[in-house]
Amino acid sequence: MAEKKSDSTFNLFVYGTLVSPAVFQTVLGKRLVTHADQADGKTIFHAVRAYLNGYKKISPDNTYMYAVADKGHRMSGYLICDLPVSCLPALKHYEGRNYSRKTVNVETKFGREKAMVFVGNLKQLEHSFGYEFRDSLKQEILLEKKIDAVIRETEEEQLHTNEDLTRRAVTELSGTRIRDIIRHHFASGGISDYVIRHSLKDQPIPDYSRIRNEPALAMLAANYLRMVIRQVIFNQFEEKIRREFRFELDHLPQSEAIYERVISSLVALRILNRNRTTLDVVVADSLGDLDFKSGHLVDYVRRAIVAADALYDPKPIQAHLDFVRAHMGFGHIPMGAELEFSNIGHSVIQDRDGAALSDWVYDGFLYFYDFGLDRLTWKLGGHIDNHREKAPGLPRRGFFEVALGNLSIEANISKPITRDPWVLNQLIHQTRDFYDIQPHSIHLSMQLRHQRLPNKNRLLPLPVLKCLFAIGGDPTCDEKGVMHIKRLRPGEILQCGPKPGILFSEISLRRSGEAENPYLPSGHGQEGLFVQQFRFMRLSKHLNYEAIIMGLKGIQLSLRPGTLLTPMQYHKLPRHREIFNELLAWGEHPTAISRQDIDGFLSHVQEGLMTERRGKPAHNQAYIAWSISQLSEMIRRFNELLENHAQKSETAKPKKQR
């Protein structure tokens, strides 16, 4: 960075189309790069990432981005240093009357720099576009009108109908594309009508015609269609709640960084799960009214929308919202969860070709995409995961995974669910209850601030690992009457070959939005946030994940474990190998956890929770005490389970063996 700037040069902060090297060269005749070693000091200018406080990007014309003042926001862009003043006329001409020039301070990794920026000319923008350009809700309404117009065209061209019910069905089956359009619009400050049109019209409306005559579908079709109908009813409920109770939802204490459909989804799930008998009857009637062989997927979606309209009652919703509001209690760390379902457990991964098929309900979700379920389950982050690939593609067997808060499986974009352990626990259990599929496992994740980042190879003490597996590792008595920790066995989180390992926890980078500057070369997008994901737990109706979440937060904050235990760590790190072997031996023949080890575990939890928010507790101390008490009770019940099992085993022995 230049320490002193001459009158013949200036710094420029860019955030819109000028971020594109092609546009920059067209406007100024100079090449733009983002690596210092590519700049030659002649006609090549180096851009570095920078942030401008007190402004946000908007795009009222869905084409160009404008910076407008907003105290609660900051916007990112790039700082270009030492441009010659001879560039100013070309810049003024390019920006036009909708922009005005300002001098501002921007923050870079080198420190604060003074720069010129072209911001939106408010008076001119209001004259050109009206006042709605400053209102995100009005932007949503305008965008929805554009999307609805294209959906209408799609319906007329592909289905040759023009009716509201069918249009709503096409909208459901275009769910992921509409989601992406809305996300792109608000992430980048606008999206063109051309992109909207082609995103919605370039591919046919999903249908199961490819598999209509497959012999296996005679048995499986009703199961898939039952899932379709239930999912559409949920989607319709969630959308109605978001529209009709927008004011109440907007005034809940949720951060903008949190997935915006959390509370509306939770309320919809609570209502549908409480009326399961009625829902099952409605689904059965819907299936009975249509014929799989002669019908189409859109017909079942239409029927589900009719059922949703008949079932929906706004009266109890306010009570559910009040219930949620009364129980919310926020912490500081953003959190999320992924839920895995499979009727045959890990066998669906071991037998990807279905050679030993035993899932007679969904055949490992082989036909998930044929029934448009990737388009329909998006609000809860539904997809198929075969532990090799998650992105939509060719049909494949795997777990049905609900990645709550996922914004795009393809782009690997997600938002945290909440900062509140109670809300996350509620959403986990309500989601598990909603799907008529055997629950398998759960991954709990939390965002980590840079000052909290652990060493990637930092181990947890063996007593702490034992306590965690005692709580969430599914202690089970096998067919031979032997007690073991099921999650520590092959076919669960234990990797046996070619190198041993345990899928216990993993630190990774996650993004909550697209690259902020899509014109830049690949690799210059948004870097993402560090996330610690704990992957060792069973998904069970018997577990109180609220207390477990508090325990994991405390352990992460106090001990800062890294990724463990990977095959590479097992191979290269003797202490990891030692802990691995000791943990597996204990898992095969678990023994009671001593009072000393329990107290040590709980003290680590408390230590971490007391420093969650910048060295201070984020939750009130009574709630922390309750959480620690619950964890202690869970371990006590584990020890009691072992003791009762030992007594039964001793009683069952023949007298000569005693």
XYZ file of C-alpha atoms in Angstrom:
658
model
C 0.000 0.000 0.000
C 1.205 3.496 -0.765
C 1.900 5.512 2.367
C 1.557 8.900 0.655
C -0.558 9.609 -2.362
C 0.282 12.277 -4.956
C -2.322 14.597 -6.433
C -1.971 12.775 -9.737
C -3.325 9.452 -8.409
C -6.216 8.201 -6.308
C -7.540 5.021 -4.714
C -10.837 3.591 -5.993
C -13.214 1.273 -4.113
C -15.270 -0.888 -6.531
C -18.133 -3.228 -5.633
C -20.277 -3.804 -8.727
C -19.614 -4.371 -12.409
C -16.165 -2.735 -12.240
C -15.029 -5.749 -10.206
C -15.074 -7.646 -13.492
C -11.617 -7.472 -15.132
C -13.319 -7.382 -18.537
C -15.550 -4.418 -17.630
C -12.663 -2.601 -15.937
C -10.500 -2.960 -19.040
C -13.334 -1.881 -21.326
C -14.035 1.272 -19.285
C -10.476 2.321 -18.445
C -8.289 0.441 -20.894
C -6.343 -1.112 -18.033
C -6.081 -4.693 -16.853
C -7.210 -5.636 -13.311
C -5.601 -8.450 -11.290
C -5.979 -9.662 -7.712
C -2.450 -10.982 -7.100
C 0.389 -8.531 -6.534
C 2.866 -10.677 -8.458
C 0.728 -10.267 -11.615
C 0.885 -6.455 -11.546
C 3.615 -4.809 -13.604
C 3.068 -1.177 -12.582
C 2.228 -0.055 -16.110
C -1.287 -0.767 -17.293
C -2.049 -3.507 -14.743
C -3.629 -2.590 -11.398
C -3.743 -4.708 -8.267
C -7.080 -5.061 -6.412
C -7.286 -6.168 -2.773
C -10.391 -7.123 -0.826
C -11.824 -4.285 1.252
C -14.893 -3.441 3.332
C -16.889 -0.220 3.560
C -18.886 0.348 6.738
C -22.275 2.029 6.812
C -23.396 1.004 3.312
C -25.217 -1.850 1.598
C -25.677 -2.941 -2.011
C -29.051 -2.772 -3.731
C -30.158 -3.267 -7.332
C -33.546 -1.680 -8.106
C -33.115 -2.249 -11.850
C -31.941 -5.881 -11.409
C -28.862 -5.019 -13.443
C -26.544 -2.564 -11.706
C -25.557 -2.404 -8.051
C -25.776 0.785 -6.027
C -24.228 1.502 -2.631
C -26.698 3.258 -0.322
C -26.082 4.428 3.227
C -27.270 2.070 5.977
C -25.706 2.249 9.433
C -26.407 -1.390 10.253
C -24.577 -2.832 7.260
C -21.176 -3.142 5.693
C -20.390 -4.067 2.116
C -17.432 -5.779 0.528
C -15.571 -4.855 -2.594
C -12.058 -4.277 -3.851
C -9.623 -1.408 -3.408
C -7.591 -0.388 -6.452
C -4.665 1.856 -5.567
C -2.870 4.669 -7.390
C -5.105 5.050 -10.415
C -4.084 8.115 -12.465
C -6.502 11.046 -12.291
C -6.767 10.795 -16.051
C -9.148 7.879 -15.403
C -11.752 10.131 -13.738
C -13.566 11.360 -16.876
C -14.073 7.796 -18.105
C -15.305 6.709 -14.670
C -17.772 9.603 -14.402
C -19.100 8.883 -17.864
C -19.479 5.162 -17.126
C -21.197 5.607 -13.745
C -23.656 8.203 -15.072
C -26.190 10.333 -13.224
C -27.462 7.522 -10.937
C -24.163 7.643 -9.021
C -22.397 10.349 -7.031
C -18.746 10.434 -6.002
C -17.683 10.285 -2.343
C -14.448 9.964 -0.416
C -14.585 7.247 2.249
C -12.382 5.115 4.492
C -12.244 1.396 3.699
C -10.709 -1.444 5.690
C -8.176 -3.840 4.121
C -5.805 -6.412 5.551
C -3.136 -3.698 5.396
C -5.208 -1.294 7.480
C -7.515 1.649 6.811
C -7.223 3.416 3.430
C -8.886 6.515 2.005
C -10.594 5.903 -1.317
C -13.033 7.301 -3.833
C -16.300 5.421 -4.335
C -19.306 5.955 -6.600
C -22.443 5.478 -4.490
C -26.099 5.582 -5.442
C -27.494 9.081 -6.004
C -30.572 8.806 -3.768
C -32.592 11.604 -5.343
C -31.933 10.346 -8.844
C -32.637 6.738 -7.858
C -35.943 7.706 -6.250
C -36.834 9.586 -9.417
C -35.848 6.650 -11.624
C -37.189 3.734 -9.568
C -39.431 5.126 -6.835
C -38.976 4.610 -3.108
C -39.323 0.830 -3.241
C -35.643 0.372 -4.091
C -34.834 0.790 -0.374
C -37.399 -1.731 0.884
C -36.387 -5.425 0.853
C -40.001 -6.543 1.305
C -41.054 -4.580 -1.780
C -38.135 -6.119 -3.646
C -39.450 -9.555 -2.651
C -42.915 -8.675 -3.957
C -41.573 -7.379 -7.272
C -39.345 -10.438 -7.652
C -42.225 -12.810 -6.901
C -44.318 -11.132 -9.598
C -41.565 -11.727 -12.141
C -41.163 -15.351 -11.065
C -44.931 -15.936 -11.173
C -45.099 -14.562 -14.720
C -42.411 -17.001 -15.892
C -44.085 -19.897 -14.033
C -47.305 -19.034 -15.882
C -45.476 -19.214 -19.224
C -43.850 -22.511 -18.233
C -47.217 -23.996 -17.298
C -48.810 -22.922 -20.572
C -45.935 -24.153 -22.725
C -45.255 -27.495 -21.000
C -48.642 -28.495 -19.550
C -50.952 -26.492 -21.862
C -53.030 -25.251 -18.927
C -53.649 -21.872 -17.334
C -55.028 -22.309 -13.830
C -54.001 -21.250 -10.369
C -53.800 -24.747 -8.827
C -51.528 -26.116 -11.538
C -49.400 -22.990 -11.372
C -48.928 -23.537 -7.620
C -47.905 -27.143 -8.358
C -45.346 -26.013 -10.935
C -44.034 -23.519 -8.375
C -43.555 -26.365 -5.878
C -41.689 -28.422 -8.478
C -39.494 -25.411 -9.274
C -38.671 -24.881 -5.600
C -34.882 -25.116 -5.747
C -34.644 -22.859 -8.801
C -36.858 -20.204 -7.224
C -34.789 -20.484 -4.038
C -31.598 -19.886 -6.035
C -33.085 -16.925 -7.916
C -34.115 -15.223 -4.681
C -30.783 -15.987 -3.053
C -28.811 -14.628 -6.009
C -30.957 -11.500 -6.107
C -30.319 -10.522 -2.508
C -26.725 -11.787 -2.394
C -25.546 -9.912 -5.478
C -27.887 -6.914 -5.371
C -30.082 -7.978 -8.276
C -30.763 -10.558 -10.960
C -31.731 -9.960 -14.567
C -35.057 -10.943 -16.122
C -33.068 -13.022 -18.623
C -31.571 -15.165 -15.838
C -34.960 -15.601 -14.154
C -36.548 -16.727 -17.395
C -33.875 -19.223 -18.335
C -33.464 -20.598 -14.812
C -37.140 -21.574 -14.747
C -37.771 -22.536 -18.359
C -34.626 -24.291 -19.584
C -35.517 -27.660 -18.023
C -38.782 -29.632 -18.129
C -41.105 -29.889 -15.141
C -40.009 -32.955 -13.111
C -41.940 -36.158 -13.725
C -41.440 -39.852 -13.021
C -41.937 -40.876 -16.677
C -38.392 -42.327 -16.890
C -39.223 -45.048 -14.387
C -42.957 -45.438 -14.892
C -42.657 -49.007 -16.191
C -39.865 -50.294 -13.951
C -41.017 -53.488 -12.161
C -39.686 -52.328 -8.773
C -41.902 -49.236 -8.876
C -45.078 -51.272 -8.608
C -44.156 -51.806 -4.954
C -42.252 -48.591 -4.198
C -44.253 -45.886 -5.995
C -46.868 -45.436 -3.271
C -44.136 -44.914 -0.658
C -42.418 -42.231 -2.712
C -45.696 -40.518 -3.547
C -46.710 -40.577 0.112
C -43.476 -38.729 0.870
C -44.188 -36.280 -1.972
C -47.649 -35.443 -0.661
C -46.513 -35.031 2.935
C -43.632 -32.802 1.859
C -45.853 -30.563 -0.281
C -48.311 -30.175 2.598
C -45.407 -29.131 4.849
C -44.134 -26.684 2.209
C -47.565 -25.113 1.849
C -47.959 -24.761 5.617
C -44.520 -23.198 5.996
C -45.155 -20.733 3.159
C -48.542 -19.703 4.549
C -47.039 -19.169 8.000
C -44.229 -17.037 6.566
C -46.677 -14.883 4.625
C -49.465 -14.509 7.144
C -47.266 -14.126 10.236
C -44.441 -12.156 8.676
C -44.673 -9.382 11.266
C -44.448 -11.798 14.211
C -41.580 -13.740 12.627
C -39.635 -10.577 11.789
C -39.883 -9.438 15.401
C -38.457 -12.620 16.881
C -34.869 -12.154 18.089
C -33.235 -13.908 15.131
C -30.018 -12.715 13.502
C -29.796 -12.040 9.753
C -27.019 -14.638 9.637
C -29.505 -17.370 10.694
C -31.523 -19.392 8.184
C -34.725 -17.402 7.773
C -37.132 -20.370 7.608
C -36.208 -21.875 10.983
C -39.168 -20.764 13.094
C -41.800 -21.072 10.352
C -40.528 -24.604 9.629
C -40.570 -25.491 13.318
C -44.157 -24.286 13.734
C -45.305 -26.126 10.587
C -43.671 -29.349 11.790
C -45.185 -29.028 15.259
C -48.683 -28.617 13.835
C -48.395 -31.495 11.348
C -46.822 -33.870 13.872
C -49.578 -33.133 16.388
C -52.164 -33.986 13.737
C -50.437 -37.076 12.396
C -53.576 -39.245 12.275
C -55.477 -36.676 10.225
C -52.449 -36.165 7.976
C -52.148 -39.910 7.341
C -55.825 -40.128 6.370
C -55.529 -37.183 3.983
C -52.417 -38.659 2.369
C -54.097 -42.048 1.936
C -57.156 -40.415 0.353
C -54.934 -38.443 -2.016
C -53.128 -41.593 -3.126
C -56.417 -43.392 -3.625
C -57.777 -40.654 -5.912
C -54.952 -40.933 -8.461
C -53.357 -43.668 -10.552
C -49.576 -43.923 -10.763
C -49.475 -45.482 -14.235
C -51.723 -42.977 -15.957
C -50.943 -39.919 -13.836
C -48.027 -37.520 -13.521
C -46.044 -36.107 -10.639
C -47.688 -32.705 -11.045
C -51.087 -34.363 -10.444
C -49.986 -35.602 -7.015
C -48.534 -32.212 -6.144
C -51.821 -30.560 -7.155
C -53.722 -32.980 -4.941
C -51.369 -32.282 -2.016
C -51.947 -28.526 -2.375
C -55.701 -29.059 -2.200
C -55.194 -31.161 0.937
C -52.946 -28.492 2.487
C -55.555 -25.786 1.859
C -58.188 -27.937 3.570
C -55.980 -28.758 6.572
C -54.467 -25.329 7.187
C -55.951 -23.415 10.105
C -54.297 -20.109 11.119
C -55.888 -20.081 14.589
C -53.349 -22.256 16.492
C -50.302 -20.746 14.796
C -50.102 -17.697 17.036
C -50.143 -19.977 20.082
C -47.237 -22.004 18.656
C -45.292 -18.825 17.909
C -45.916 -17.605 21.452
C -44.742 -20.966 22.809
C -41.515 -20.775 20.800
C -40.894 -17.156 21.799
C -41.431 -17.970 25.474
C -38.796 -20.735 25.410
C -36.123 -19.102 23.261
C -32.838 -18.436 25.036
C -29.928 -17.434 22.864
C -26.281 -18.253 23.223
C -23.440 -16.729 21.256
C -22.292 -19.510 18.919
C -24.264 -20.161 15.690
C -25.161 -23.848 15.321
C -26.623 -26.286 12.833
C -27.497 -29.949 12.357
C -27.638 -32.682 9.729
C -29.960 -35.651 10.240
C -29.451 -38.985 8.469
C -32.272 -41.466 7.839
C -32.125 -45.003 6.471
C -34.352 -48.034 6.869
C -31.323 -50.334 6.641
C -28.750 -48.157 8.387
C -25.169 -48.087 7.138
C -25.860 -51.091 4.895
C -27.166 -48.643 2.300
C -23.590 -47.337 1.968
C -21.943 -50.757 2.030
C -24.358 -52.101 -0.604
C -24.608 -49.173 -3.032
C -25.763 -51.407 -5.898
C -28.616 -52.927 -3.916
C -27.292 -56.443 -4.420
C -28.617 -57.463 -1.015
C -31.655 -55.165 -1.065
C -33.613 -55.180 2.154
C -35.134 -51.692 2.093
C -38.519 -52.555 0.648
C -39.837 -49.037 1.228
C -37.515 -46.779 -0.810
C -34.755 -49.070 -2.140
C -32.138 -46.794 -0.600
C -33.826 -43.715 -2.148
C -32.669 -44.740 -5.609
C -35.644 -42.910 -7.174
C -35.442 -39.773 -5.012
C -34.787 -37.441 -7.948
C -37.315 -39.095 -10.263
C -40.076 -38.075 -7.858
C -38.784 -34.520 -7.641
C -37.984 -34.888 -3.960
C -34.803 -32.855 -4.347
C -37.052 -29.964 -5.477
C -39.617 -30.554 -2.729
C -37.452 -31.143 0.378
C -35.237 -28.075 -0.105
C -36.715 -26.065 2.796
C -35.294 -28.635 5.206
C -32.164 -29.270 3.134
C -33.159 -32.731 1.874
C -30.777 -34.698 -0.358
C -29.217 -38.145 -0.786
C -25.775 -38.746 0.697
C -23.870 -41.929 -0.122
C -20.799 -40.711 1.808
C -19.047 -40.080 -1.489
C -21.222 -37.507 -3.146
C -24.044 -35.212 -2.057
C -24.674 -33.095 -5.139
C -27.683 -33.988 -7.312
C -26.766 -36.221 -10.217
C -27.361 -39.766 -11.321
C -29.702 -41.904 -9.203
C -27.822 -43.579 -6.361
C -28.544 -45.292 -3.072
C -27.659 -43.636 0.196
C -28.940 -41.972 3.342
C -31.765 -39.476 3.145
C -30.088 -36.519 4.785
C -31.779 -33.406 6.110
C -29.165 -30.643 6.235
C -31.089 -27.996 8.163
C -30.201 -24.497 6.972
C -28.747 -25.658 3.673
C -29.168 -23.052 0.938
C -27.681 -25.072 -1.901
C -26.298 -28.605 -1.962
C -24.719 -27.935 -5.369
C -22.865 -24.791 -4.265
C -22.182 -26.081 -0.720
C -23.824 -23.018 0.844
C -25.534 -23.102 4.209
C -26.543 -20.903 7.097
C -26.594 -21.802 10.771
C -29.967 -22.745 12.239
C -29.888 -20.837 15.500
C -27.835 -19.695 18.474
C -30.426 -21.286 20.777
C -29.927 -24.926 21.914
C -33.646 -25.228 22.739
C -34.731 -24.233 19.222
C -32.209 -26.601 17.641
C -33.328 -29.490 19.862
C -36.968 -28.822 18.994
C -36.251 -28.716 15.264
C -34.222 -31.952 15.430
C -36.996 -33.887 17.154
C -39.827 -32.422 15.083
C -37.976 -33.194 11.837
C -37.200 -36.730 12.995
C -40.875 -37.305 13.840
C -42.099 -35.919 10.530
C -40.350 -38.418 8.256
C -41.561 -42.017 8.260
C -38.018 -43.291 7.836
C -35.802 -44.987 10.392
C -33.570 -42.315 12.021
C -29.878 -43.182 11.963
C -27.448 -40.480 13.075
C -27.021 -36.757 13.625
C -24.185 -34.317 13.013
C -24.153 -31.220 15.222
C -22.104 -28.247 14.065
C -21.027 -24.890 15.449
C -19.286 -21.903 13.900
C -15.948 -21.037 15.429
C -14.422 -17.595 15.660
C -10.789 -17.308 14.635
C -9.641 -16.688 18.211
C -11.331 -19.977 19.180
C -9.722 -22.087 16.467
C -8.077 -25.249 17.813
C -5.039 -27.064 16.594
C -6.327 -29.467 13.958
C -4.668 -32.437 15.725
C -5.657 -31.541 19.300
C -7.088 -34.579 21.081
C -9.796 -34.843 23.685
C -8.866 -36.734 26.875
C -10.056 -40.326 26.897
C -12.415 -39.789 29.902
C -14.116 -36.931 28.013
C -14.564 -39.140 24.944
C -16.037 -41.895 27.109
C -18.531 -39.476 28.650
C -19.633 -38.230 25.233
C -20.097 -41.750 23.867
C -21.919 -42.789 27.024
C -24.407 -39.989 26.316
C -24.784 -40.154 22.538
C -23.009 -43.275 21.306
C -25.991 -45.649 21.577
C -25.009 -48.152 24.319
C -26.713 -51.382 23.224
C -26.969 -55.026 24.132
C -26.260 -57.184 21.062
C -27.883 -60.463 20.041
C -25.415 -62.393 22.212
C -26.296 -60.380 25.266
C -23.028 -58.406 25.237
C -23.165 -54.692 26.066
C -21.243 -52.373 23.708
C -21.214 -48.823 22.309
C -22.883 -49.356 18.970
C -21.567 -46.189 17.294
C -18.004 -47.474 17.865
C -18.598 -50.601 15.812
C -17.970 -51.272 12.085
C -20.794 -49.995 9.931
C -21.204 -46.917 12.111
C -18.519 -44.235 12.570
C -15.647 -46.727 12.764
C -13.452 -46.924 9.664
C -11.633 -50.244 9.501
C -9.683 -50.074 6.283
C -7.435 -49.542 4.556
C -6.449 -47.356 7.545
C -8.410 -47.205 10.809
C -10.217 -44.071 11.913
C -13.316 -42.724 13.648
C -15.696 -40.127 12.223
C -15.917 -38.243 15.509
C -15.411 -34.569 14.657
C -14.244 -32.499 11.734
C -13.312 -28.859 11.232
C -14.058 -27.456 7.797
C -14.810 -24.219 5.959
C -18.425 -23.454 5.072
C -19.898 -20.621 3.053
C -23.181 -18.855 3.738
C -23.339 -17.173 0.321
C -21.971 -17.266 -3.184
C -18.715 -15.603 -4.037
C -19.487 -11.944 -3.568
C -17.833 -11.085 -6.891
C -18.759 -13.724 -9.470
C -16.735 -12.002 -12.205
C -13.418 -12.702 -10.492
C -11.362 -15.797 -11.357
C -12.172 -18.911 -9.383
C -10.705 -19.054 -5.922
C -11.399 -15.408 -5.113
C -14.836 -15.868 -3.650
C -16.039 -15.713 -0.122
C -13.639 -17.666 2.069
C -16.249 -19.103 4.406
C -16.374 -19.705 8.148
C -14.748 -22.378 10.275
C -17.221 -24.986 11.483
C -16.679 -27.808 13.960
C -18.984 -30.736 13.230
C -19.500 -33.526 15.781
C -20.506 -36.683 13.929
C -20.570 -39.423 16.573
C -24.173 -39.346 17.827
C -27.204 -41.484 17.213
C -30.390 -39.740 16.102
C -32.810 -40.899 18.788
C -36.099 -39.784 20.272
C -34.702 -40.626 23.708
C -31.878 -38.065 23.656
C -32.163 -34.513 24.929
C -30.003 -32.700 22.376
C -30.482 -29.382 24.149
C -28.237 -30.491 27.015
C -25.884 -32.337 24.658
C -25.455 -29.191 22.548
C -24.572 -27.232 25.675
C -22.073 -29.947 26.622
C -20.409 -29.931 23.206
C -20.213 -26.142 23.227
C -18.518 -26.202 26.617
C -16.045 -28.895 25.573
C -15.224 -27.100 22.315
C -14.670 -23.776 24.070
C -12.599 -25.148 26.944
C -10.539 -27.894 25.276
C -10.692 -26.776 21.611
C -10.442 -30.220 19.995
C -9.610 -30.382 16.309
C -10.519 -32.919 13.647
C -10.294 -36.443 15.035
C -9.702 -39.334 14.633
C -8.719 -39.568 10.960
C -6.810 -42.446 9.342
C -3.910 -40.045 8.716
C -3.787 -39.117 12.416
C -3.896 -42.800 13.341
C -1.035 -43.516 10.941
C 1.247 -40.609 11.913
C 0.451 -39.661 15.528
C 1.210 -42.245 18.261
C -0.980 -40.581 20.904
C -3.969 -40.555 18.536
C -3.370 -44.224 17.813
C -3.225 -44.975 21.532
C -6.485 -43.114 22.262
C -8.144 -44.812 19.278
C -7.261 -48.305 20.492
C -8.216 -47.593 24.105
C -11.547 -46.065 23.096
C -12.428 -49.012 20.852
C -11.515 -51.499 23.568
C -13.762 -49.660 26.014
C -16.539 -49.476 23.409
C -16.480 -53.257 22.982
C -16.738 -53.853 26.733
C -17.795 -50.561 28.352
C -17.197 -50.050 32.036
C -18.810 -47.527 34.349
C -17.405 -44.008 34.289
C -15.881 -42.979 37.594
C -17.122 -40.061 39.638
C -13.761 -38.386 39.168
C -13.981 -38.634 35.359
C -17.588 -37.405 35.382
C -16.652 -34.405 37.498
C -13.707 -33.672 35.226
C -15.928 -33.812 32.144
C -18.547 -31.537 33.681
C -15.929 -29.051 34.867
C -14.637 -28.731 31.290
C -18.192 -28.098 30.104
C -18.769 -25.424 32.725
C -15.415 -23.771 32.071
C -16.203 -23.418 28.379
C -19.762 -22.183 28.835
C -18.613 -19.525 31.278
C -16.417 -17.996 28.535
C -18.709 -18.343 25.487
C -19.302 -14.638 24.841
C -15.910 -12.903 24.805
C -14.771 -14.472 28.037
C -18.159 -14.307 29.743
C -21.180 -16.652 29.773
C -23.698 -16.232 26.970
C -26.457 -18.068 28.872
C -27.651 -17.278 32.359
C -25.943 -19.345 35.028
C -29.136 -21.125 36.083
C -29.501 -22.501 32.530
C -25.848 -23.569 32.519
C -26.390 -25.344 35.848
C -29.493 -27.078 34.458
C -27.523 -28.273 31.413
C -24.709 -29.672 33.543
C -27.247 -31.419 35.772
C -28.876 -33.028 32.710
C -25.504 -34.246 31.404
C -24.658 -35.686 34.809
C -28.001 -37.510 34.883
C -27.399 -38.980 31.395
C -24.048 -40.423 32.485
C -25.596 -41.718 35.704
C -28.227 -43.566 33.658
C -25.463 -45.051 31.493
C -23.658 -46.371 34.573
C -26.948 -47.725 35.897
C -27.606 -49.460 32.560
C -24.218 -51.203 32.793
C -24.845 -52.221 36.395
C -28.294 -53.659 35.603
C -26.910 -55.529 32.613
C -24.105 -57.008 34.721
C -26.601 -58.159 37.344
C -28.827 -59.784 34.715
C -25.847 -61.505 33.127
C -24.722 -62.843 36.507
C -28.224 -64.098 37.299
C -28.500 -65.799 33.910
C -25.291 -67.813 34.396
C -25.622 -71.492 35.389
C -24.846 -72.082 39.057
C -21.553 -73.876 38.316
C -20.239 -70.833 36.452
C -20.996 -68.400 39.312
